[in-house]
GROMACS .gro file of C-alpha atoms in nm:
model
  501
    1MET     CA    1  -0.002  -0.002   0.025
    2TYR     CA    2   0.123   0.330  -0.080
    3PRO     CA    3   0.148   0.595   0.167
    4ILE     CA    4  -0.156   0.872   0.112
    5GLY     CA    5  -0.087   1.239  -0.011
    6LEU     CA    6   0.186   1.468  -0.064
    7PRO     CA    7   0.411   1.195   0.058
    8SER     CA    8   0.197   0.952  -0.198
    9PHE     CA    9   0.316   1.206  -0.477
   10LEU     CA   10   0.700   1.220  -0.348
   11TRP     CA   11   0.724   0.901  -0.346
   12LEU     CA   12   0.605   0.829  -0.710
   13ILE     CA   13   0.820   1.068  -0.805
   14ILE     CA   14   1.147   0.936  -0.644
   15ASN     CA   15   1.076   0.603  -0.742
   16ASN     CA   16   0.968   0.672  -1.134
   17VAL     CA   17   1.260   0.902  -1.237
   18ALA     CA   18   1.136   0.914  -1.564
   19TRP     CA   19   0.865   1.149  -1.452
   20VAL     CA   20   1.026   1.405  -1.319
   21PRO     CA   21   1.119   1.603  -1.636
   22PHE     CA   22   0.782   1.630  -1.723
   23VAL     CA   23   0.692   1.730  -1.392
   24LEU     CA   24   0.951   2.018  -1.372
   25LEU     CA   25   0.825   2.117  -1.701
   26CYS     CA   26   0.477   2.153  -1.617
   27GLY     CA   27   0.578   2.330  -1.281
   28PHE     CA   28   0.797   2.579  -1.509
   29LEU     CA   29   0.469   2.604  -1.743
   30PHE     CA   30   0.238   2.690  -1.470
   31LEU     CA   31   0.444   2.975  -1.306
   32ILE     CA   32   0.483   3.113  -1.694
   33PHE     CA   33   0.124   3.140  -1.745
   34ARG     CA   34   0.036   3.295  -1.429
   35LEU     CA   35   0.282   3.562  -1.460
   36TYR     CA   36   0.103   3.605  -1.807
   37LEU     CA   37  -0.141   3.617  -1.651
   38HIS     CA   38  -0.051   3.891  -1.376
   39LEU     CA   39   0.079   4.095  -1.647
   40GLN     CA   40  -0.276   4.086  -1.832
   41ARG     CA   41  -0.444   4.203  -1.524
   42PRO     CA   42  -0.689   4.485  -1.630
   43ASP     CA   43  -0.525   4.800  -1.536
   44TYR     CA   44  -0.683   5.120  -1.681
   45ASP     CA   45  -0.393   5.385  -1.581
   46ALA     CA   46  -0.121   5.088  -1.785
   47PRO     CA   47  -0.028   5.087  -2.127
   48PRO     CA   48  -0.180   4.765  -2.283
   49SER     CA   49   0.069   4.443  -2.246
   50LEU     CA   50   0.227   4.282  -2.594
   51PRO     CA   51   0.079   3.936  -2.615
   52GLY     CA   52   0.354   3.664  -2.578
   53PHE     CA   53   0.606   3.536  -2.391
   54PHE     CA   54   0.952   3.686  -2.277
   55PRO     CA   55   1.202   3.501  -2.486
   56PHE     CA   56   0.965   3.606  -2.792
   57HIS     CA   57   1.019   3.936  -2.721
   58LEU     CA   58   1.412   3.949  -2.636
   59ILE     CA   59   1.504   3.830  -2.964
   60SER     CA   60   1.238   4.077  -3.164
   61PHE     CA   61   1.339   4.367  -2.948
   62PHE     CA   62   1.705   4.294  -2.996
   63ARG     CA   63   1.720   4.166  -3.345
   64GLU     CA   64   1.492   4.364  -3.502
   65PRO     CA   65   1.341   4.658  -3.291
   66PHE     CA   66   1.207   4.867  -3.598
   67ALA     CA   67   0.959   4.541  -3.723
   68PHE     CA   68   0.916   4.470  -3.319
   69PHE     CA   69   0.813   4.799  -3.225
   70ASN     CA   70   0.540   4.851  -3.557
   71ARG     CA   71   0.443   4.522  -3.477
   72GLY     CA   72   0.378   4.576  -3.068
   73LEU     CA   73   0.163   4.885  -3.231
   74SER     CA   74  -0.046   4.676  -3.439
   75LEU     CA   75  -0.132   4.401  -3.207
   76THR     CA   76  -0.223   4.622  -2.892
   77GLY     CA   77  -0.408   4.890  -3.137
   78HIS     CA   78  -0.279   5.196  -2.874
   79THR     CA   79  -0.012   5.445  -2.917
   80LEU     CA   80   0.160   5.307  -2.642
   81PHE     CA   81   0.240   4.901  -2.499
   82GLN     CA   82   0.443   4.780  -2.293
   83PHE     CA   83   0.660   4.414  -2.250
   84ARG     CA   84   0.885   4.224  -1.956
   85LEU     CA   85   1.212   4.220  -2.052
   86TRP     CA   86   1.357   3.956  -1.844
   87ARG     CA   87   1.305   4.197  -1.473
   88ASP     CA   88   1.264   4.512  -1.665
   89ASN     CA   89   0.892   4.642  -1.757
   90ILE     CA   90   0.931   4.878  -2.126
   91ILE     CA   91   0.712   5.091  -2.210
   92VAL     CA   92   0.715   5.183  -2.595
   93VAL     CA   93   0.589   5.501  -2.665
   94SER     CA   94   0.445   5.667  -2.988
   95GLY     CA   95   0.148   5.921  -3.136
   96ARG     CA   96   0.173   6.282  -3.140
   97GLN     CA   97   0.108   6.326  -2.777
   98GLY     CA   98   0.324   6.034  -2.649
   99ARG     CA   99   0.633   6.174  -2.790
  100ALA     CA  100   0.560   6.536  -2.641
  101ASP     CA  101   0.517   6.376  -2.312
  102PHE     CA  102   0.832   6.154  -2.317
  103LEU     CA  103   1.085   6.413  -2.432
  104ASN     CA  104   0.969   6.654  -2.169
  105ALA     CA  105   0.949   6.411  -1.885
  106ARG     CA  106   1.134   6.545  -1.611
  107SER     CA  107   1.197   6.165  -1.433
  108LEU     CA  108   1.263   5.981  -1.735
  109ASP     CA  109   1.652   5.947  -1.719
  110LEU     CA  110   1.856   5.915  -2.007
  111GLY     CA  111   2.177   5.749  -1.845
  112GLU     CA  112   2.007   5.503  -1.665
  113GLY     CA  113   1.808   5.374  -1.974
  114PHE     CA  114   2.070   5.425  -2.210
  115ARG     CA  115   2.362   5.217  -1.980
  116VAL     CA  116   2.058   4.938  -1.864
  117LEU     CA  117   1.907   4.875  -2.212
  118SER     CA  118   2.226   4.982  -2.455
  119GLY     CA  119   2.543   4.886  -2.270
  120ALA     CA  120   2.707   4.998  -2.593
  121LEU     CA  121   2.965   5.228  -2.414
  122PRO     CA  122   3.309   5.069  -2.274
  123PHE     CA  123   3.157   5.147  -1.888
  124VAL     CA  124   3.380   5.168  -1.619
  125SER     CA  125   3.277   5.222  -1.261
  126GLY     CA  126   3.328   5.566  -1.187
  127VAL     CA  127   3.496   5.669  -1.463
  128THR     CA  128   3.193   5.642  -1.762
  129SER     CA  129   2.908   5.482  -1.582
  130ASP     CA  130   2.777   5.527  -1.218
  131LEU     CA  131   2.862   5.917  -1.199
  132GLN     CA  132   2.718   6.161  -0.940
  133GLN     CA  133   2.518   6.422  -1.085
  134GLN     CA  134   2.770   6.738  -1.017
  135ARG     CA  135   3.033   6.496  -1.223
  136ILE     CA  136   2.805   6.439  -1.497
  137ALA     CA  137   2.717   6.846  -1.527
  138THR     CA  138   3.121   6.864  -1.574
  139ILE     CA  139   3.153   6.662  -1.869
  140TYR     CA  140   2.863   6.864  -2.033
  141LYS     CA  141   2.994   7.219  -1.881
  142ARG     CA  142   3.360   7.054  -2.022
  143LEU     CA  143   3.185   6.957  -2.421
  144ALA     CA  144   3.056   7.307  -2.441
  145THR     CA  145   3.397   7.483  -2.401
  146VAL     CA  146   3.492   7.207  -2.685
  147GLN     CA  147   3.242   7.374  -2.886
  148LYS     CA  148   3.354   7.760  -2.761
  149SER     CA  149   3.386   7.933  -3.150
  150ASP     CA  150   3.719   7.990  -3.085
  151ARG     CA  151   3.809   7.644  -3.018
  152LEU     CA  152   3.628   7.540  -3.327
  153ALA     CA  153   3.794   7.796  -3.569
  154GLU     CA  154   4.119   7.660  -3.448
  155VAL     CA  155   4.008   7.308  -3.552
  156ILE     CA  156   3.927   7.370  -3.869
  157PRO     CA  157   4.251   7.335  -4.089
  158GLU     CA  158   4.327   7.000  -3.841
  159VAL     CA  159   4.047   6.846  -3.928
  160LEU     CA  160   4.070   6.942  -4.311
  161ALA     CA  161   4.382   6.834  -4.299
  162ASP     CA  162   4.322   6.487  -4.172
  163CYS     CA  163   4.045   6.479  -4.442
  164HIS     CA  164   4.299   6.536  -4.702
  165ARG     CA  165   4.555   6.260  -4.578
  166ILE     CA  166   4.316   6.028  -4.579
  167MET     CA  167   4.154   6.088  -4.910
  168ASP     CA  168   4.472   6.106  -5.097
  169SER     CA  169   4.513   5.741  -4.953
  170TRP     CA  170   4.262   5.640  -5.142
  171GLY     CA  171   4.384   5.707  -5.457
  172LYS     CA  172   4.306   5.895  -5.746
  173CYS     CA  173   4.050   5.693  -5.885
  174GLY     CA  174   3.868   5.362  -5.758
  175SER     CA  175   3.605   5.259  -5.535
  176PHE     CA  176   3.534   5.173  -5.174
  177ASP     CA  177   3.289   5.091  -4.915
  178PRO     CA  178   3.156   5.416  -4.790
  179PHE     CA  179   3.046   5.236  -4.446
  180SER     CA  180   3.376   5.138  -4.368
  181LYS     CA  181   3.639   5.418  -4.563
  182ILE     CA  182   3.388   5.718  -4.386
  183ASN     CA  183   3.324   5.586  -4.068
  184ASP     CA  184   3.744   5.513  -4.032
  185LEU     CA  185   3.768   5.933  -4.139
  186VAL     CA  186   3.518   6.034  -3.914
  187PHE     CA  187   3.672   5.830  -3.604
  188GLN     CA  188   4.049   6.038  -3.726
  189THR     CA  189   3.859   6.375  -3.702
  190SER     CA  190   3.656   6.286  -3.383
  191VAL     CA  191   3.964   6.168  -3.219
  192ARG     CA  192   4.118   6.548  -3.313
  193CYS     CA  193   3.852   6.686  -3.175
  194LEU     CA  194   3.721   6.493  -2.879
  195THR     CA  195   4.109   6.386  -2.734
  196CYS     CA  196   4.440   6.480  -2.748
  197VAL     CA  197   4.727   6.516  -3.039
  198GLU     CA  198   4.918   6.232  -2.916
  199ILE     CA  199   4.714   5.965  -3.069
  200ALA     CA  200   4.529   6.185  -3.336
  201ASN     CA  201   4.876   6.276  -3.495
  202ASP     CA  202   4.944   5.946  -3.516
  203PRO     CA  203   4.719   5.703  -3.763
  204GLU     CA  204   4.872   5.361  -3.579
  205ALA     CA  205   4.729   5.476  -3.253
  206VAL     CA  206   4.418   5.600  -3.385
  207ALA     CA  207   4.354   5.251  -3.602
  208THR     CA  208   4.457   5.068  -3.298
  209LEU     CA  209   4.142   5.254  -3.101
  210LYS     CA  210   3.892   5.224  -3.365
  211ARG     CA  211   3.952   4.850  -3.329
  212GLN     CA  212   3.901   4.843  -2.947
  213TYR     CA  213   3.618   5.019  -2.987
  214ASP     CA  214   3.474   4.804  -3.252
  215ASP     CA  215   3.548   4.503  -2.975
  216VAL     CA  216   3.334   4.704  -2.740
  217ASP     CA  217   3.045   4.681  -3.072
  218ARG     CA  218   3.080   4.310  -3.131
  219GLY     CA  219   3.115   4.236  -2.729
  220THR     CA  220   2.727   4.386  -2.708
  221THR     CA  221   2.487   4.151  -2.747
  222PRO     CA  222   2.146   4.028  -2.620
  223ILE     CA  223   2.298   3.830  -2.344
  224THR     CA  224   2.543   4.101  -2.254
  225VAL     CA  225   2.298   4.350  -2.200
  226LEU     CA  226   2.056   4.155  -1.986
  227PHE     CA  227   2.348   3.957  -1.793
  228PRO     CA  228   2.641   4.215  -1.765
  229TRP     CA  229   2.781   3.982  -1.445
  230PHE     CA  230   2.787   3.666  -1.705
  231PRO     CA  231   3.164   3.627  -1.838
  232GLY     CA  232   3.061   3.463  -2.180
  233PRO     CA  233   3.293   3.508  -2.467
  234ALA     CA  234   3.109   3.834  -2.598
  235MET     CA  235   3.143   3.980  -2.230
  236LEU     CA  236   3.520   3.886  -2.209
  237LYS     CA  237   3.576   4.049  -2.558
  238LYS     CA  238   3.418   4.359  -2.425
  239LEU     CA  239   3.604   4.391  -2.125
  240ARG     CA  240   3.963   4.287  -2.296
  241ALA     CA  241   3.873   4.585  -2.564
  242THR     CA  242   3.768   4.844  -2.246
  243LYS     CA  243   4.082   4.756  -2.048
  244LYS     CA  244   4.302   4.888  -2.363
  245ILE     CA  245   4.105   5.167  -2.448
  246TYR     CA  246   4.166   5.253  -2.050
  247ASP     CA  247   4.487   5.180  -2.064
  248MET     CA  248   4.611   5.354  -2.366
  249VAL     CA  249   4.434   5.668  -2.241
  250VAL     CA  250   4.553   5.657  -1.880
  251ALA     CA  251   4.941   5.643  -2.008
  252ILE     CA  252   4.881   5.944  -2.234
  253VAL     CA  253   4.737   6.143  -1.943
  254ARG     CA  254   4.998   6.062  -1.703
  255VAL     CA  255   5.292   6.110  -1.987
  256ARG     CA  256   5.123   6.424  -2.077
  257LYS     CA  257   5.172   6.538  -1.683
  258GLU     CA  258   5.486   6.416  -1.584
  259SER     CA  259   5.619   6.560  -1.854
  260GLY     CA  260   5.478   6.915  -1.897
  261THR     CA  261   5.441   6.927  -2.238
  262VAL     CA  262   5.160   7.143  -2.336
  263HIS     CA  263   4.939   7.126  -2.624
  264ASN     CA  264   4.623   7.275  -2.797
  265ASP     CA  265   4.367   7.018  -2.748
  266SER     CA  266   4.077   6.872  -2.571
  267LEU     CA  267   4.283   6.686  -2.314
  268GLN     CA  268   4.483   7.036  -2.237
  269MET     CA  269   4.185   7.201  -2.179
  270LEU     CA  270   4.081   6.904  -1.915
  271LEU     CA  271   4.398   6.918  -1.736
  272ASP     CA  272   4.412   7.331  -1.717
  273ALA     CA  273   4.052   7.306  -1.611
  274GLY     CA  274   4.226   7.080  -1.268
  275ASP     CA  275   3.951   6.772  -1.317
  276ASP     CA  276   4.042   6.445  -1.152
  277ARG     CA  277   4.164   6.139  -1.368
  278ASN     CA  278   3.910   5.963  -1.362
  279LEU     CA  279   3.683   6.237  -1.509
  280VAL     CA  280   3.959   6.320  -1.785
  281ILE     CA  281   3.934   5.948  -1.895
  282GLY     CA  282   3.590   5.950  -1.839
  283PHE     CA  283   3.531   6.253  -2.090
  284ILE     CA  284   3.753   6.094  -2.402
  285MET     CA  285   3.631   5.730  -2.337
  286GLY     CA  286   3.258   5.807  -2.350
  287LEU     CA  287   3.234   6.113  -2.580
  288LEU     CA  288   3.498   5.954  -2.857
  289ILE     CA  289   3.266   5.675  -2.916
  290ALA     CA  290   2.948   5.887  -2.854
  291GLY     CA  291   3.043   6.110  -3.109
  292ALA     CA  292   3.189   5.889  -3.352
  293ARG     CA  293   2.976   5.615  -3.396
  294SER     CA  294   2.700   5.910  -3.508
  295THR     CA  295   2.878   6.105  -3.655
  296GLY     CA  296   3.029   5.834  -3.838
  297SER     CA  297   2.697   5.696  -4.002
  298ILE     CA  298   2.536   6.047  -4.071
  299ALA     CA  299   2.872   6.122  -4.268
  300SER     CA  300   2.863   5.784  -4.455
  301TRP     CA  301   2.523   5.786  -4.534
  302LEU     CA  302   2.473   6.141  -4.664
  303ILE     CA  303   2.802   6.054  -4.948
  304THR     CA  304   2.587   5.762  -5.031
  305PHE     CA  305   2.312   5.990  -5.074
  306MET     CA  306   2.473   6.250  -5.272
  307GLY     CA  307   2.652   5.956  -5.499
  308CYS     CA  308   2.304   5.867  -5.680
  309ASN     CA  309   2.190   6.220  -5.730
  310ALA     CA  310   2.404   6.416  -5.974
  311THR     CA  311   2.166   6.692  -5.891
  312ILE     CA  312   2.238   6.695  -5.565
  313ARG     CA  313   2.593   6.682  -5.617
  314GLN     CA  314   2.575   6.962  -5.839
  315ARG     CA  315   2.399   7.194  -5.610
  316ALA     CA  316   2.609   7.119  -5.327
  317ARG     CA  317   2.921   7.180  -5.480
  318ALA     CA  318   2.813   7.465  -5.632
  319GLU     CA  319   2.802   7.642  -5.240
  320VAL     CA  320   3.109   7.477  -5.131
  321GLN     CA  321   3.271   7.667  -5.401
  322ASP     CA  322   3.097   7.971  -5.318
  323LEU     CA  323   3.222   7.962  -5.025
  324ILE     CA  324   3.561   7.976  -5.131
  325SER     CA  325   3.501   8.221  -5.365
  326ASN     CA  326   3.344   8.481  -5.094
  327HIS     CA  327   3.601   8.397  -4.863
  328SER     CA  328   3.928   8.221  -4.936
  329VAL     CA  329   4.261   8.499  -4.919
  330GLU     CA  330   4.424   8.254  -5.148
  331LYS     CA  331   4.254   8.194  -5.506
  332SER     CA  332   4.513   7.967  -5.630
  333ILE     CA  333   4.516   7.650  -5.561
  334ASP     CA  334   4.827   7.464  -5.390
  335ALA     CA  335   4.854   7.128  -5.647
  336GLY     CA  336   5.050   6.959  -5.300
  337THR     CA  337   4.713   7.017  -5.079
  338PRO     CA  338   4.426   7.090  -5.322
  339TYR     CA  339   4.183   7.294  -5.176
  340LEU     CA  340   4.300   7.221  -4.822
  341THR     CA  341   4.458   7.628  -4.764
  342GLN     CA  342   4.146   7.767  -4.982
  343LEU     CA  343   3.884   7.561  -4.726
  344SER     CA  344   4.115   7.688  -4.435
  345ASP     CA  345   4.035   8.048  -4.499
  346VAL     CA  346   3.655   8.009  -4.499
  347PRO     CA  347   3.559   8.128  -4.144
  348LEU     CA  348   3.338   7.922  -3.874
  349SER     CA  349   3.051   8.178  -3.896
  350ALA     CA  350   3.034   8.124  -4.302
  351TRP     CA  351   3.013   7.720  -4.241
  352GLU     CA  352   2.753   7.748  -3.956
  353ALA     CA  353   2.551   8.059  -4.193
  354GLU     CA  354   2.590   8.007  -4.520
  355THR     CA  355   2.581   7.644  -4.617
  356PRO     CA  356   2.187   7.618  -4.642
  357VAL     CA  357   2.254   7.311  -4.923
  358LEU     CA  358   2.456   7.135  -4.652
  359ASP     CA  359   2.242   7.179  -4.331
  360SER     CA  360   1.924   7.055  -4.564
  361LEU     CA  361   2.142   6.719  -4.670
  362ILE     CA  362   2.269   6.702  -4.317
  363ARG     CA  363   1.871   6.753  -4.205
  364GLU     CA  364   1.756   6.464  -4.447
  365THR     CA  365   2.022   6.246  -4.358
  366LEU     CA  366   1.936   6.250  -3.973
  367ARG     CA  367   1.573   6.205  -4.095
  368LEU     CA  368   1.598   5.885  -4.303
  369ALA     CA  369   1.879   5.708  -4.212
  370GLN     CA  370   1.935   5.741  -3.833
  371PRO     CA  371   1.742   5.440  -3.634
  372HIS     CA  372   1.788   5.597  -3.310
  373ILE     CA  373   1.546   5.434  -3.004
  374ALA     CA  374   1.574   5.684  -2.724
  375MET     CA  375   1.605   5.521  -2.364
  376ARG     CA  376   1.488   5.644  -2.042
  377ARG     CA  377   1.450   5.517  -1.729
  378ASN     CA  378   1.188   5.664  -1.469
  379VAL     CA  379   1.358   5.712  -1.207
  380GLY     CA  380   1.071   5.834  -0.992
  381PRO     CA  381   0.784   5.966  -0.896
  382GLU     CA  382   0.575   5.771  -1.120
  383THR     CA  383   0.499   5.980  -1.437
  384TYR     CA  384   0.244   5.940  -1.701
  385ILE     CA  385   0.294   5.984  -2.092
  386ASP     CA  386  -0.009   6.009  -2.284
  387GLY     CA  387  -0.254   5.937  -2.007
  388LYS     CA  388  -0.082   5.623  -1.922
  389ALA     CA  389   0.112   5.555  -1.641
  390VAL     CA  390   0.523   5.497  -1.649
  391PRO     CA  391   0.567   5.325  -1.287
  392THR     CA  392   0.908   5.447  -1.069
  393GLY     CA  393   1.178   5.179  -1.191
  394SER     CA  394   1.022   5.090  -1.542
  395PHE     CA  395   1.170   5.183  -1.854
  396ALA     CA  396   1.023   5.401  -2.180
  397VAL     CA  397   1.147   5.393  -2.507
  398PHE     CA  398   1.114   5.603  -2.855
  399PRO     CA  399   1.146   5.473  -3.116
  400PHE     CA  400   1.263   5.795  -3.387
  401SER     CA  401   1.065   5.587  -3.694
  402ASP     CA  402   0.751   5.750  -3.528
  403VAL     CA  403   0.781   6.093  -3.649
  404HIS     CA  404   1.085   6.052  -3.878
  405LEU     CA  405   0.932   5.791  -4.099
  406ASN     CA  406   0.519   5.907  -4.039
  407PRO     CA  407   0.400   5.959  -4.410
  408LEU     CA  408   0.174   6.206  -4.244
  409LEU     CA  409   0.455   6.406  -4.156
  410TYR     CA  410   0.655   6.339  -4.481
  411PRO     CA  411   0.515   6.148  -4.755
  412ASP     CA  412   0.697   5.902  -4.926
  413PRO     CA  413   0.911   5.871  -4.612
  414LEU     CA  414   1.152   5.652  -4.764
  415ARG     CA  415   1.237   5.883  -5.016
  416PHE     CA  416   1.566   6.113  -4.951
  417ASP     CA  417   1.469   6.445  -5.047
  418PRO     CA  418   1.623   6.716  -4.882
  419SER     CA  419   1.384   7.032  -5.036
  420ARG     CA  420   1.098   6.897  -4.811
  421PRO     CA  421   0.983   7.206  -4.602
  422ILE     CA  422   1.092   7.240  -4.227
  423LEU     CA  423   0.803   7.155  -3.992
  424LYS     CA  424   0.670   7.352  -3.769
  425GLU     CA  425   0.452   7.137  -3.549
  426ASP     CA  426   0.666   7.017  -3.205
  427PHE     CA  427   0.894   6.691  -3.245
  428ALA     CA  428   0.845   6.651  -3.633
  429PHE     CA  429   1.228   6.616  -3.656
  430VAL     CA  430   1.406   6.491  -3.350
  431GLY     CA  431   1.753   6.417  -3.537
  432TRP     CA  432   1.933   6.648  -3.269
  433GLY     CA  433   1.683   6.514  -2.992
  434GLY     CA  434   1.422   6.759  -2.827
  435GLY     CA  435   1.242   6.862  -2.527
  436ARG     CA  436   1.464   6.862  -2.202
  437VAL     CA  437   1.756   6.587  -2.400
  438THR     CA  438   1.937   6.744  -2.726
  439CYS     CA  439   2.270   6.611  -2.863
  440LEU     CA  440   2.542   6.841  -2.669
  441GLY     CA  441   2.782   6.793  -2.912
  442THR     CA  442   2.547   6.898  -3.236
  443ARG     CA  443   2.758   7.220  -3.310
  444LEU     CA  444   3.065   7.031  -3.346
  445ALA     CA  445   2.908   6.741  -3.525
  446LYS     CA  446   2.769   6.992  -3.793
  447LEU     CA  447   3.137   7.102  -3.830
  448GLU     CA  448   3.270   6.815  -3.906
  449LEU     CA  449   3.013   6.694  -4.102
  450LYS     CA  450   3.058   7.000  -4.356
  451LEU     CA  451   3.417   7.001  -4.376
  452ILE     CA  452   3.442   6.629  -4.469
  453VAL     CA  453   3.163   6.681  -4.713
  454ALA     CA  454   3.319   7.006  -4.894
  455MET     CA  455   3.657   6.824  -4.892
  456PHE     CA  456   3.541   6.519  -5.066
  457LEU     CA  457   3.309   6.713  -5.309
  458LEU     CA  458   3.626   6.944  -5.429
  459ASN     CA  459   3.869   6.648  -5.464
  460PHE     CA  460   3.631   6.408  -5.641
  461ASP     CA  461   3.400   6.370  -5.881
  462PHE     CA  462   3.208   6.018  -5.783
  463HIS     CA  463   2.886   5.841  -5.779
  464LEU     CA  464   2.726   5.518  -5.659
  465VAL     CA  465   2.736   5.175  -5.821
  466ASP     CA  466   2.611   4.843  -5.697
  467GLY     CA  467   2.839   4.533  -5.600
  468ASP     CA  468   2.898   4.465  -5.917
  469GLY     CA  469   3.076   4.782  -5.983
  470ARG     CA  470   2.795   4.929  -6.260
  471SER     CA  471   2.631   5.270  -6.233
  472THR     CA  472   2.326   5.255  -6.026
  473HIS     CA  473   2.054   5.572  -5.992
  474LEU     CA  474   1.867   5.333  -5.703
  475GLN     CA  475   1.856   5.433  -5.364
  476PRO     CA  476   1.960   5.263  -5.119
  477GLN     CA  477   1.739   5.195  -4.843
  478PRO     CA  478   1.853   5.211  -4.476
  479SER     CA  479   1.772   4.937  -4.234
  480TRP     CA  480   1.615   5.044  -3.932
  481ASN     CA  481   1.663   4.703  -3.767
  482ASP     CA  482   1.998   4.764  -3.732
  483THR     CA  483   2.079   5.008  -3.519
  484LYS     CA  484   2.402   5.001  -3.466
  485SER     CA  485   2.565   5.021  -3.848
  486CYS     CA  486   2.232   5.132  -4.026
  487ARG     CA  487   2.354   4.974  -4.343
  488PRO     CA  488   2.137   4.944  -4.674
  489SER     CA  489   1.882   4.671  -4.673
  490ASN     CA  490   1.828   4.627  -4.996
  491GLY     CA  491   2.216   4.563  -5.159
  492SER     CA  492   2.557   4.654  -5.168
  493PHE     CA  493   2.681   4.981  -5.316
  494PHE     CA  494   2.965   5.156  -5.304
  495ILE     CA  495   3.097   5.520  -5.385
  496LYS     CA  496   3.337   5.525  -5.762
  497HIS     CA  497   3.583   5.860  -5.748
  498GLN     CA  498   3.810   5.963  -5.956
  499GLN     CA  499   3.991   6.338  -5.931
  500PRO     CA  500   3.921   6.582  -6.165
  501SER     CA  501   4.099   6.590  -6.473
   0.00000   0.00000   0.00000
């Protein structure tokens, strides 16, 4: 005779091992079902929950965010919806009122949102992460100093010299992948503007530093974001790359201090201000990748879009030539450094106020080819977005596609058209951010883009070719599911270039 009740159940399990996996599976499914029912509890203040289970949300959110957001909005039929990402509750925001509330909310913290949901920076506690508000405010203040008019005016010839050297290495004619070559060029100019001459003047050091940052990117996976404590292969690669970046910057700061050498660069500005070592290192490590990654993608796409439209190329080239005619002291061209002296003569004020064509090209590229997702965490108190509650500790995310690919705002939104009128509606364009959070490096980024494009336009005749080397007028389509590199989704494209005869 068997024992009765719970002891009987346990006795059967112990003596029939084959039942153990089945019983455990049933228990696991029951817990998942209870969690699902808990998330579906009616709450009129909460956004509707996305149907389905955590693993499917996890895969879609990281692999195809653009498709995931659109599918969620379609399935729920609301402008906001929520889902679970392991332990965290994520609320996706869309719609006119939703984006206004999101961008203006005081309790939504950018740093916390980006740190937890992105993990794309080389995080070093106390250096690039876990910073007190006072230290963050100091970093913002130093970034503003880097972008003062006198400093930007000084860096113009230095950036142009970098552009000339690198473009000259591409040869008088040939073809290249803009999403590789242009990104490398922008990384060099970003190093020039944000770090120190010890790195910027050493091409091998720049190349080494970029390889380490690329490893940080490759080491950022869904697993490393969700389980940053798990020592998997990707996390170990990211940690090794982060340490190498850290060691390089630390060594340069130490040598600069010990030698007493003075240079006119961002590192010297930080040292002269009396900032402690961790702030100096954090400024260089964090802002370099944040600036270079985004600006590099914009520059790559801007030149790519120009490559498939001769009219746009002609208008942009004519505008740059007008700058030289109106402002250059030296009218003759030095054969050794084509256009370098002439472009260096153009004052900062002209680059910023007399380039409406370049401004429109940059704006349209930001609209069409920057698949950003704004990530925030509600640090308290509970706030409301479009009438729905966002509890303290929850995350809110806003995909820029909600506005930039909105056909009601931008007819035929996938077409590159820099002649589009500037809309007056609030937050109809958020390429540089909006509301309480805007890109603090906008002024520097715009100048970098204009200098790079100007030098390229004057030194090369160019057009777009496909993967087989044939000329094409087909417009490449940015992949909005590729938030890191944003390469074309409709084929391979290259820039074929040749110096004018």
